Coordinates of C-alpha atoms and ligand atoms in Angstrom, one line a residue:
M1 CA 0.0 0.0 0.0
T2 CA 1.4 3.4 -1.0
N3 CA 1.4 6.4 1.4
K4 CA -1.0 8.1 -1.0
E5 CA -3.4 5.2 -0.8
F6 CA -3.1 5.1 2.9
A7 CA -3.8 8.8 3.2
D8 CA -6.9 8.4 0.9
F9 CA -8.1 5.6 3.1
L10 CA -7.6 7.6 6.4
L11 CA -9.0 10.9 5.0
P12 CA -11.3 10.1 2.1
D13 CA -13.6 13.0 2.5
V14 CA -11.1 15.9 2.1
E15 CA -12.7 18.3 -0.4
H16 CA -9.6 20.3 -1.4
S17 CA -6.0 19.4 -1.4
W18 CA -3.5 21.4 0.6
E19 CA -2.1 22.8 -2.7
E20 CA -5.5 24.2 -3.5
Y21 CA -5.7 25.8 -0.1
E22 CA -2.4 27.4 -0.6
K23 CA -3.8 29.0 -3.8
M24 CA -6.9 30.1 -2.0
Y25 CA -4.9 32.1 0.6
P26 CA -2.4 34.2 -1.5
E27 CA 0.1 36.5 0.0
R28 CA -1.4 39.7 1.3
N29 CA -0.8 42.8 -0.7
L30 CA 1.1 44.7 2.0
A31 CA 4.3 46.5 2.6
S32 CA 7.1 44.2 3.7
D33 CA 7.2 45.7 7.2
A34 CA 3.4 45.5 7.7
I35 CA 2.4 43.6 10.8
V36 CA -0.4 41.1 10.5
T37 CA -1.5 39.9 13.8
R38 CA -4.5 38.4 15.5
Y39 CA -6.5 37.9 18.7
A40 CA -7.4 34.3 18.8
P41 CA -9.6 33.6 21.8
S42 CA -11.4 30.4 22.5
P43 CA -15.1 31.2 23.0
T44 CA -15.1 29.8 26.5
G45 CA -15.5 32.9 28.6
L46 CA -15.1 36.7 28.6
P47 CA -11.9 38.6 27.9
H48 CA -10.2 40.1 30.9
I49 CA -7.9 43.1 31.2
G50 CA -4.9 41.1 30.2
N51 CA -6.6 40.1 27.0
L52 CA -7.5 43.7 26.4
L53 CA -3.9 44.7 26.8
Q54 CA -3.0 42.1 24.3
C55 CA -5.6 43.4 21.9
F56 CA -4.5 46.9 22.4
M57 CA -0.9 46.1 21.6
A58 CA -1.8 43.9 18.6
K59 CA -4.1 46.6 17.2
R60 CA -1.5 49.4 17.7
F61 CA 1.3 47.4 16.1
A62 CA -0.9 46.5 13.2
R63 CA -2.2 50.0 12.7
Q64 CA 1.1 51.8 12.9
S65 CA 2.6 49.5 10.3
N66 CA -0.5 49.7 8.0
G67 CA -1.0 46.0 8.7
V68 CA -4.0 43.9 9.7
F69 CA -5.5 42.9 13.0
F70 CA -8.0 40.1 12.8
L71 CA -10.1 38.1 15.2
R72 CA -10.0 34.3 14.9
I73 CA -12.1 32.1 17.1
E74 CA -10.4 29.0 18.3
D75 CA -13.3 26.7 19.0
T76 CA -11.9 23.2 18.4
D77 CA -12.6 22.3 22.1
T78 CA -16.3 21.8 21.5
E79 CA -16.9 20.8 25.1
R80 CA -15.8 24.1 26.6
T81 CA -17.4 26.3 24.0
V82 CA -20.2 28.5 25.5
E83 CA -23.4 29.6 23.7
N84 CA -23.1 32.9 21.9
G85 CA -19.4 32.9 22.9
V86 CA -18.4 35.1 20.0
S87 CA -20.9 37.8 20.5
K88 CA -20.1 37.9 24.2
I89 CA -16.4 38.5 23.4
L90 CA -17.3 41.1 20.7
D91 CA -19.7 43.0 23.0
V92 CA -17.1 43.4 25.7
L93 CA -14.4 44.5 23.3
K94 CA -16.3 46.8 21.1
D95 CA -16.9 49.2 24.0
F96 CA -13.1 49.4 24.3
D97 CA -12.6 50.6 20.8
I98 CA -11.0 47.3 19.7
A99 CA -12.3 47.0 16.1
F100 CA -10.9 44.2 14.0
D101 CA -10.1 44.6 10.3
E102 CA -11.1 41.0 9.6
G103 CA -12.7 38.1 11.4
M104 CA -15.9 37.2 13.1
I105 CA -18.3 40.1 13.6
S106 CA -21.1 38.0 15.3
D107 CA -21.6 34.3 16.2
T108 CA -22.2 33.5 12.5
D109 CA -21.0 36.3 10.3
E110 CA -17.5 37.5 9.4
I111 CA -15.6 40.0 7.2
G112 CA -12.3 39.6 5.3
S113 CA -11.0 37.3 2.6
Y114 CA -8.8 35.0 4.6
G115 CA -11.7 33.2 6.4
P116 CA -13.5 31.3 7.6
Y117 CA -12.2 32.9 10.9
M118 CA -13.7 30.2 13.1
Q119 CA -11.8 27.0 13.5
S120 CA -14.9 24.8 13.6
K121 CA -15.6 25.9 10.0
R122 CA -12.1 25.0 8.8
R123 CA -12.3 21.3 9.4
D124 CA -11.5 20.4 5.8
I125 CA -8.5 22.6 5.7
Y126 CA -6.8 21.0 8.7
R127 CA -7.6 17.5 7.4
A128 CA -6.1 18.5 4.0
Y129 CA -2.8 19.3 5.7
A130 CA -3.0 16.2 7.9
K131 CA -3.4 14.2 4.7
K132 CA -0.3 15.9 3.3
L133 CA 1.6 14.7 6.3
I134 CA 0.3 11.1 6.0
E135 CA 1.3 11.1 2.4
E136 CA 4.8 12.2 3.4
D137 CA 5.0 9.6 6.1
K138 CA 5.2 12.4 8.7
A139 CA 2.1 11.4 10.6
Y140 CA 0.3 8.2 11.5
P141 CA -2.9 6.9 13.1
S142 CA -2.5 6.0 16.7
F143 CA -4.8 3.6 18.5
A144 CA -3.4 3.9 22.0
S145 CA -6.4 3.9 24.3
K146 CA -6.8 6.1 27.4
E147 CA -5.9 3.1 29.6
E148 CA -2.7 2.5 27.6
L149 CA -1.7 6.1 27.8
D150 CA -2.4 6.2 31.6
E151 CA -0.3 3.1 32.0
I152 CA 2.6 4.7 30.2
R153 CA 2.3 7.8 32.3
E154 CA 2.2 5.9 35.5
Y155 CA 5.3 4.0 34.6
Q156 CA 7.1 7.2 33.5
E157 CA 6.2 8.8 36.8
A158 CA 7.2 5.8 38.9
T159 CA 10.6 5.6 37.1
K160 CA 11.1 9.4 37.1
Q161 CA 11.2 9.8 33.3
R162 CA 9.8 12.5 31.2
L163 CA 6.1 12.2 30.5
G164 CA 4.7 11.8 27.0
Y165 CA 4.3 9.8 23.9
Y166 CA 7.8 9.9 22.5
G167 CA 10.7 7.6 21.6
R168 CA 10.2 4.0 22.7
W169 CA 6.8 4.9 24.1
A170 CA 5.5 6.0 20.7
K171 CA 4.8 2.4 19.7
D172 CA 2.1 3.1 17.2
R173 CA 4.6 4.7 14.9
F174 CA 5.6 1.1 14.0
I175 CA 2.2 -0.3 13.1
T176 CA 2.2 -1.1 9.4
K177 CA -0.2 0.6 7.1
E178 CA -1.9 -2.7 6.4
D179 CA -2.4 -3.5 10.1
A180 CA -3.7 0.0 10.7
V181 CA -6.2 -0.3 7.8
K182 CA -7.4 -3.6 9.3
R183 CA -7.9 -2.2 12.8
I184 CA -9.8 0.7 11.5
Q185 CA -12.0 -1.5 9.4
D186 CA -12.6 -3.5 12.5
G187 CA -14.0 -0.3 14.1
E188 CA -11.1 0.8 16.3
K189 CA -11.0 4.5 17.1
Y190 CA -7.8 6.4 16.5
V191 CA -6.2 9.8 16.5
I192 CA -3.6 11.1 14.1
R193 CA -0.2 12.0 15.5
M194 CA 2.7 13.9 14.0
K195 CA 6.0 12.0 13.9
S196 CA 8.3 14.3 15.8
P197 CA 11.7 14.7 14.1
G198 CA 13.0 16.3 17.3
D199 CA 15.7 15.3 19.7
F200 CA 15.1 16.3 23.3
Y201 CA 18.8 16.5 23.9
K202 CA 19.3 19.2 21.3
T203 CA 18.2 22.8 21.8
I204 CA 16.4 25.3 19.8
I205 CA 16.7 29.1 20.2
V206 CA 13.6 31.3 19.9
D207 CA 14.1 35.0 19.7
D208 CA 11.0 36.5 21.4
L209 CA 10.4 40.2 20.7
I210 CA 9.7 40.8 24.3
K211 CA 11.6 38.1 26.2
G212 CA 14.6 38.1 24.0
K213 CA 16.5 34.9 23.2
M214 CA 15.2 31.7 24.9
E215 CA 16.9 28.3 24.7
M216 CA 14.6 25.3 24.9
P217 CA 14.9 21.6 24.3
E218 CA 13.5 20.3 21.0
N219 CA 10.2 18.6 21.1
D220 CA 10.3 14.8 20.7
I221 CA 6.7 14.0 21.6
D222 CA 4.5 12.7 18.8
E223 CA 1.7 15.2 19.3
V224 CA -1.9 14.5 18.4
I225 CA -2.8 16.7 15.4
I226 CA -6.3 15.3 14.6
K227 CA -8.5 14.1 17.5
K228 CA -10.8 11.1 17.6
D229 CA -13.7 13.5 16.6
G230 CA -11.9 14.4 13.4
L231 CA -11.2 17.9 14.6
P232 CA -7.7 19.3 14.9
T233 CA -5.9 20.1 18.2
Y234 CA -5.3 23.8 18.8
H235 CA -1.6 23.3 18.2
F236 CA -2.0 22.0 14.7
A237 CA -4.9 24.3 13.8
H238 CA -3.4 27.5 14.9
A239 CA -0.2 26.8 12.9
I240 CA -2.2 26.2 9.7
D241 CA -4.3 29.3 10.3
D242 CA -1.4 31.6 11.0
H243 CA 0.3 30.3 7.8
L244 CA -2.7 30.6 5.5
M245 CA -3.9 33.9 7.0
H246 CA -0.3 35.2 6.7
T247 CA 0.1 36.2 10.3
T248 CA 3.5 37.8 10.8
H249 CA 3.4 38.4 14.5
V250 CA 1.8 36.4 17.3
I251 CA 1.2 38.5 20.4
R252 CA -0.2 36.3 23.2
G253 CA 0.1 35.3 26.8
D254 CA 3.3 33.7 28.0
E255 CA 1.6 30.5 29.1
W256 CA 2.3 29.5 25.5
V257 CA 6.1 29.8 25.8
S258 CA 6.5 26.2 26.9
S259 CA 4.6 25.1 23.8
L260 CA 7.0 26.9 21.4
P261 CA 9.2 23.8 20.6
K262 CA 6.0 22.0 19.6
H263 CA 4.6 24.9 17.6
L264 CA 7.8 25.6 15.8
Q265 CA 8.2 22.0 14.9
I266 CA 4.7 21.9 13.4
F267 CA 5.5 24.9 11.3
D268 CA 8.8 23.2 10.2
V269 CA 7.2 19.9 9.4
L270 CA 4.5 21.5 7.4
G271 CA 7.1 23.6 5.6
F272 CA 5.7 26.9 6.8
K273 CA 7.7 30.1 7.4
H274 CA 8.0 31.0 11.1
V275 CA 6.0 33.9 12.6
K276 CA 7.6 36.3 15.1
Y277 CA 6.5 35.9 18.7
A278 CA 5.8 38.5 21.4
H279 CA 4.9 36.7 24.6
L280 CA 3.3 38.8 27.4
A281 CA 3.7 38.0 31.0
P282 CA 0.5 38.2 33.1
L283 CA -0.5 41.4 34.8
L284 CA 0.3 41.5 38.5
K285 CA -1.3 43.0 41.5
D286 CA 0.6 44.6 44.4
D287 CA -1.2 43.0 47.3
D288 CA 0.2 44.9 50.3
G289 CA 3.8 44.6 49.1
T290 CA 3.5 41.1 47.6
K291 CA 3.2 40.6 43.9
R292 CA 0.7 38.1 42.7
K293 CA -1.1 37.5 39.4
L294 CA -4.1 39.7 38.9
S295 CA -7.1 37.4 39.4
K296 CA -10.5 37.5 37.9
R297 CA -11.9 36.0 41.0
K298 CA -10.3 38.3 43.6
D299 CA -9.8 41.6 41.7
P300 CA -12.8 43.3 40.2
E301 CA -10.6 45.4 38.0
A302 CA -9.5 42.3 36.1
G303 CA -12.9 41.9 34.5
L304 CA -13.9 44.4 31.8
V305 CA -17.5 45.0 32.9
Y306 CA -16.0 46.7 36.0
Y307 CA -15.0 49.7 33.8
H308 CA -18.5 50.0 32.4
E309 CA -20.1 49.7 35.8
E310 CA -17.9 52.3 37.4
G311 CA -18.0 54.5 34.4
I312 CA -14.3 54.8 33.8
P313 CA -13.7 56.4 30.4
I314 CA -12.5 54.0 27.9
E315 CA -9.9 56.5 26.7
A316 CA -8.4 56.6 30.2
V317 CA -8.1 52.8 30.2
M318 CA -6.4 53.0 26.8
I319 CA -4.0 55.6 28.0
Y320 CA -3.1 53.4 31.0
L321 CA -2.7 50.4 28.7
A322 CA -0.3 52.5 26.6
T323 CA 1.8 53.3 29.6
I324 CA 2.0 49.6 30.4
T325 CA 2.9 48.8 26.8
N326 CA 5.8 51.1 26.5
S327 CA 7.9 52.6 29.3
N328 CA 8.5 55.8 27.4
F329 CA 4.8 56.5 26.6
E330 CA 4.1 58.3 29.8
A331 CA 6.7 61.0 29.4
W332 CA 5.6 61.5 25.8
F333 CA 2.0 61.8 26.9
D334 CA 2.9 64.3 29.6
A335 CA 4.6 66.4 27.1
N336 CA 1.7 66.0 24.5
P337 CA -1.4 65.8 26.7
N338 CA -3.7 66.6 23.8
A339 CA -2.1 64.1 21.3
S340 CA -3.8 60.9 20.3
I341 CA -2.3 57.6 21.4
N342 CA -2.2 56.8 17.8
D343 CA 0.5 59.4 17.3
F344 CA 2.9 57.4 19.5
K345 CA 5.1 54.9 17.9
F346 CA 5.1 51.7 20.0
E347 CA 8.1 49.4 20.0
F348 CA 8.4 45.8 21.1
K349 CA 11.7 46.4 22.6
K350 CA 10.2 48.9 25.0
V351 CA 7.7 46.4 26.4
G352 CA 8.9 45.4 29.9
S353 CA 10.7 42.1 29.7
S354 CA 11.3 41.5 33.4
G355 CA 8.1 39.7 34.3
G356 CA 4.6 41.1 34.4
A357 CA 3.7 44.7 34.8
I358 CA 1.9 45.8 38.0
Y359 CA -1.7 46.7 37.2
D360 CA -2.1 49.8 39.4
I361 CA -5.7 50.9 39.7
D362 CA -4.6 54.1 41.6
K363 CA -2.6 55.2 38.6
L364 CA -5.5 54.5 36.3
T365 CA -7.7 56.5 38.6
N366 CA -5.3 59.4 38.3
I367 CA -5.2 59.2 34.5
S368 CA -8.9 59.1 34.5
K369 CA -9.2 62.2 36.7
N370 CA -7.0 64.1 34.4
Y371 CA -8.9 62.9 31.4
I372 CA -12.3 63.7 32.7
S373 CA -11.1 67.2 33.9
R374 CA -10.2 68.1 30.3
L375 CA -13.5 67.1 28.8
K376 CA -15.9 69.9 27.8
A377 CA -18.9 70.1 30.2
S378 CA -21.4 69.2 27.4
D379 CA -19.3 66.1 26.5
L380 CA -19.1 65.0 30.1
Y381 CA -22.8 65.5 30.4
D382 CA -23.4 63.2 27.5
R383 CA -21.1 60.6 28.8
V384 CA -22.6 60.6 32.3
L385 CA -26.1 60.5 30.8
E386 CA -25.2 57.5 28.8
W387 CA -23.6 55.8 31.8
A388 CA -26.5 56.6 34.1
K389 CA -29.1 55.3 31.6
V390 CA -27.7 51.8 32.3
Y391 CA -26.4 52.0 35.8
D392 CA -28.2 54.7 37.8
N393 CA -31.8 55.2 36.8
A394 CA -32.7 57.9 39.4
F395 CA -29.8 60.1 38.3
Y396 CA -30.6 59.5 34.7
K397 CA -34.0 61.0 35.3
L398 CA -32.5 64.1 36.9
L399 CA -30.0 64.4 34.2
S400 CA -32.6 64.2 31.5
K401 CA -34.8 66.8 33.2
Y402 CA -32.1 69.3 34.0
K403 CA -29.8 69.2 31.0
D404 CA -28.6 72.8 30.8
Y405 CA -28.5 73.2 34.6
T406 CA -26.5 70.0 35.0
T407 CA -24.1 71.1 32.2
S408 CA -23.6 74.3 34.1
I409 CA -22.9 72.4 37.3
L410 CA -20.3 70.3 35.5
N411 CA -18.8 73.4 34.0
I412 CA -17.8 74.8 37.3
E413 CA -14.0 75.2 37.3
R414 CA -13.8 73.3 33.9
E415 CA -12.7 74.5 30.5
Q416 CA -9.9 76.5 32.0
K417 CA -6.1 76.0 32.2
K418 CA -6.1 74.1 35.4
P419 CA -9.5 72.4 35.6
R420 CA -10.8 70.9 38.8
K421 CA -10.0 67.2 39.1
D422 CA -12.8 65.8 41.2
F423 CA -14.3 63.0 39.1
A424 CA -12.3 59.8 38.5
K425 CA -15.4 58.1 37.0
Y426 CA -18.9 58.8 35.9
S427 CA -20.2 57.1 39.0
D428 CA -18.4 59.8 41.1
V429 CA -20.5 62.6 39.7
F430 CA -23.8 62.2 41.5
K431 CA -22.0 61.6 44.8
Q432 CA -20.5 65.1 44.4
V433 CA -23.3 67.1 43.0
W434 CA -26.4 65.6 44.5
Y435 CA -27.1 68.7 46.6
M436 CA -27.6 70.8 43.5
Y437 CA -30.9 69.1 42.9
D438 CA -33.8 70.2 45.1
E439 CA -35.6 66.9 44.6
V440 CA -32.7 65.2 46.3
F441 CA -31.7 67.9 48.8
D442 CA -35.3 68.2 50.1
S443 CA -35.9 64.5 50.4
K444 CA -32.8 63.6 52.3
E445 CA -32.1 63.3 56.0
L446 CA -29.3 65.9 56.1
E447 CA -26.4 66.2 58.4
Y448 CA -24.5 69.5 58.6
D449 CA -21.1 70.1 60.0
F450 CA -20.3 73.8 60.1
K451 CA -16.7 73.2 61.4
N452 CA -15.5 76.2 63.5
V453 CA -18.8 78.0 64.0
T454 CA -21.0 75.8 66.2
D455 CA -23.5 78.2 67.8
K456 CA -26.9 77.9 66.3
D457 CA -27.8 81.6 66.7
E458 CA -24.5 82.6 65.2
I459 CA -25.1 80.4 62.2
K460 CA -28.6 81.9 61.8
T461 CA -27.2 85.5 62.0
I462 CA -24.5 84.8 59.4
L463 CA -27.0 83.3 56.9
K464 CA -29.8 85.8 57.5
T465 CA -27.5 88.9 57.3
Y466 CA -25.8 87.5 54.2
I467 CA -28.9 86.8 52.2
E468 CA -30.9 89.9 53.3
K469 CA -28.1 92.4 53.1
Y470 CA -25.2 91.2 51.0
Y471 CA -26.4 88.7 48.4
S472 CA -27.4 89.7 44.9
D473 CA -27.8 87.4 41.9
N474 CA -26.2 89.9 39.6
D475 CA -22.8 90.4 41.3
T476 CA -19.6 89.8 39.6
K477 CA -17.1 87.5 41.4
E478 CA -15.2 90.5 42.7
E479 CA -18.4 92.3 43.9
W480 CA -19.5 89.1 45.5
F481 CA -16.3 88.6 47.4
S482 CA -16.1 92.2 48.6
K483 CA -19.6 91.8 50.0
I484 CA -18.6 88.6 51.9
K485 CA -15.8 90.7 53.4
L486 CA -18.3 93.4 54.4
L487 CA -20.4 90.7 56.0
C488 CA -17.3 89.6 58.0
D489 CA -16.6 93.1 59.1
E490 CA -20.1 93.7 60.2
L491 CA -20.3 90.5 62.3
G492 CA -16.8 90.6 63.8
Y493 CA -15.0 88.1 61.6
A494 CA -11.6 89.0 60.1
S495 CA -12.0 89.7 56.4
D496 CA -8.2 89.7 56.0
M497 CA -6.3 86.5 56.8
K498 CA -3.1 88.3 57.6
E499 CA -4.8 90.5 60.1
Y500 CA -6.5 87.4 61.6
K501 CA -3.2 85.5 62.0
A502 CA -1.6 88.5 63.7
N503 CA -4.4 89.0 66.1
P504 CA -6.8 86.0 66.3
D505 CA -8.3 87.0 69.7
K506 CA -9.6 90.2 68.2
F507 CA -12.1 88.3 66.0
K508 CA -14.8 85.7 66.3
G509 CA -13.2 83.9 63.4
N510 CA -12.3 84.7 59.8
V511 CA -13.6 84.9 56.3
A512 CA -13.1 81.1 55.7
D513 CA -15.3 80.3 58.7
V514 CA -18.0 82.5 57.3
S515 CA -17.8 81.0 53.8
T516 CA -17.9 77.6 55.3
V517 CA -21.1 78.4 57.1
I518 CA -22.7 79.5 53.8
R519 CA -21.3 76.6 51.9
V520 CA -22.4 74.0 54.4
A521 CA -25.9 75.4 54.8
L522 CA -26.2 75.2 51.0
T523 CA -24.7 71.8 50.4
T524 CA -24.0 70.1 53.8
S525 CA -20.4 69.8 52.6
S526 CA -17.4 71.9 53.4
M527 CA -15.6 70.6 50.3
T528 CA -17.4 71.8 47.1
P529 CA -16.5 73.5 43.9
D530 CA -16.3 77.3 43.7
L531 CA -18.9 78.8 46.1
Y532 CA -19.6 81.8 43.9
E533 CA -20.6 79.5 41.1
L534 CA -22.8 77.4 43.3
L535 CA -24.6 80.4 44.6
R536 CA -25.2 81.7 41.1
L537 CA -26.6 78.4 39.9
L538 CA -28.9 78.1 42.9
G539 CA -30.2 81.7 42.8
K540 CA -31.5 83.8 45.6
E541 CA -34.9 82.1 46.1
R542 CA -33.4 78.6 46.5
I543 CA -30.5 79.9 48.7
Q544 CA -33.1 81.5 50.9
K545 CA -35.1 78.3 51.3
R546 CA -32.0 76.3 52.2
F547 CA -31.0 79.0 54.8
E548 CA -34.4 79.1 56.3
R549 CA -33.9 75.6 57.7
F550 CA -31.7 77.4 60.3
Y551 CA -34.0 80.2 61.3
Ligands
LIG1 N1 -6.8 30.1 21.6 C1 -5.6 30.4 22.4 C2 -6.0 31.0 23.7 O1 -7.2 31.2 23.9 C3 -4.7 31.3 21.6 C4 -3.3 31.1 21.7 C5 -2.6 31.9 20.6 O2 -2.8 33.1 20.5 O3 -1.9 31.2 19.8 O4 -5.2 31.2 24.6

């Protein structure tokens, strides 16, 4: 029996030959330095922040080289695949501005001419290449049952040998074609394994774009390439896909580093050109001084819904991911705060190579505060409205009802050179401006802390004198402040801080104490944005009503 006959017997249903597939996936028409890369998740769960970082990098490297970034779904492990897995992945990512040039765009549809982009739809392709290997005597059917494999493993463990189906353990290599045909005709189940040409005692060197040169032993295990169900293993499938889709760079988690000898060998045996690798270490968390892996279970910030729920601007997350990607990004961004991330040229060699980066939520919070502070009031209004629509219905109603008023509140100390940085996320907004809405103010059990002035009559006198004698809706800021000073003079508070410091006993207190009384009576809080602006927005009538609570 010839190898060809044997291959036809094992894989009779292959529709196209591997040569035909090579023709169907011609070289891409791109510049020689264009990066073609992919995100290749299995549809078994939702992407986490580490995956987002990976996508961010892949997209940037593809974009800045005028290359291609595509989404390939690796669903050969049918048991772990979840329902609507693709749309779940896409939903989470699209909010983060990760758009793919090619690939799946829903659970069923795709764009691009290098598809299908879902491995379960590429069964024939993998089988065509498996057939090639059988014809070339580089692969063989293996009948070893689970029990047999367990027995081998137990023996290897007991005798302290390397585990796996290699060397003298790889017995099925020596089954004749005729015997194999007979066993298959008798109904025996089998997988297809690749004959490893590797020698464990020789080393290969892989030059990783992030980790640098790594030396590893060659693979000598006869890996399964086609499983009993006729579908390929991930290792085999991904190599064929990256070859046919003309991937130039693989950016992925470093849990795959140990598979590199196996992967490179598959590329070699199939006669494929190698891709370049950039393996990313997992993100870390500083847990009171000890570093550990960021965990989806323990750390809410590891999941992507967290950012939506909290209302952290996507742009802030992206800026933070850029600072993790390249150590020199931050300085560049400080110098060019209005530039787009897309103007920065990322480099693989500037990705930290000494283990995982610390994922620092405080740093992200800071970036976010800066980012929000530079938004126009109307833009911030729209964003908060959109956020509240999903996550805070009561606030959404207020926002919709008082659009212009809210925009003015948000505009206090904004749109100026050094804007106020009080919101790190959209969910902070209500917590800081609730008192500006009468509906909320009037329906709440309020607690006031007037700080230095504690006497009730004194508080009443300050408020009453102020509103009756010194407040006017039409005052400029200067006029307003000089009236506050006049109020202080009349009531025995120092209007000049220097004078107060020189002679504190001469006064009941100072101008700050008086402002605090007014501020607290209006808002309950002694920490608010500019008092003059608050007063103007409230207007005399509402100020009076709030003061009357103390008469
Ligand atoms: N499907 C693999 C995963 O989900 C992808 C590995 C790769 O990018 O090659 O981790």
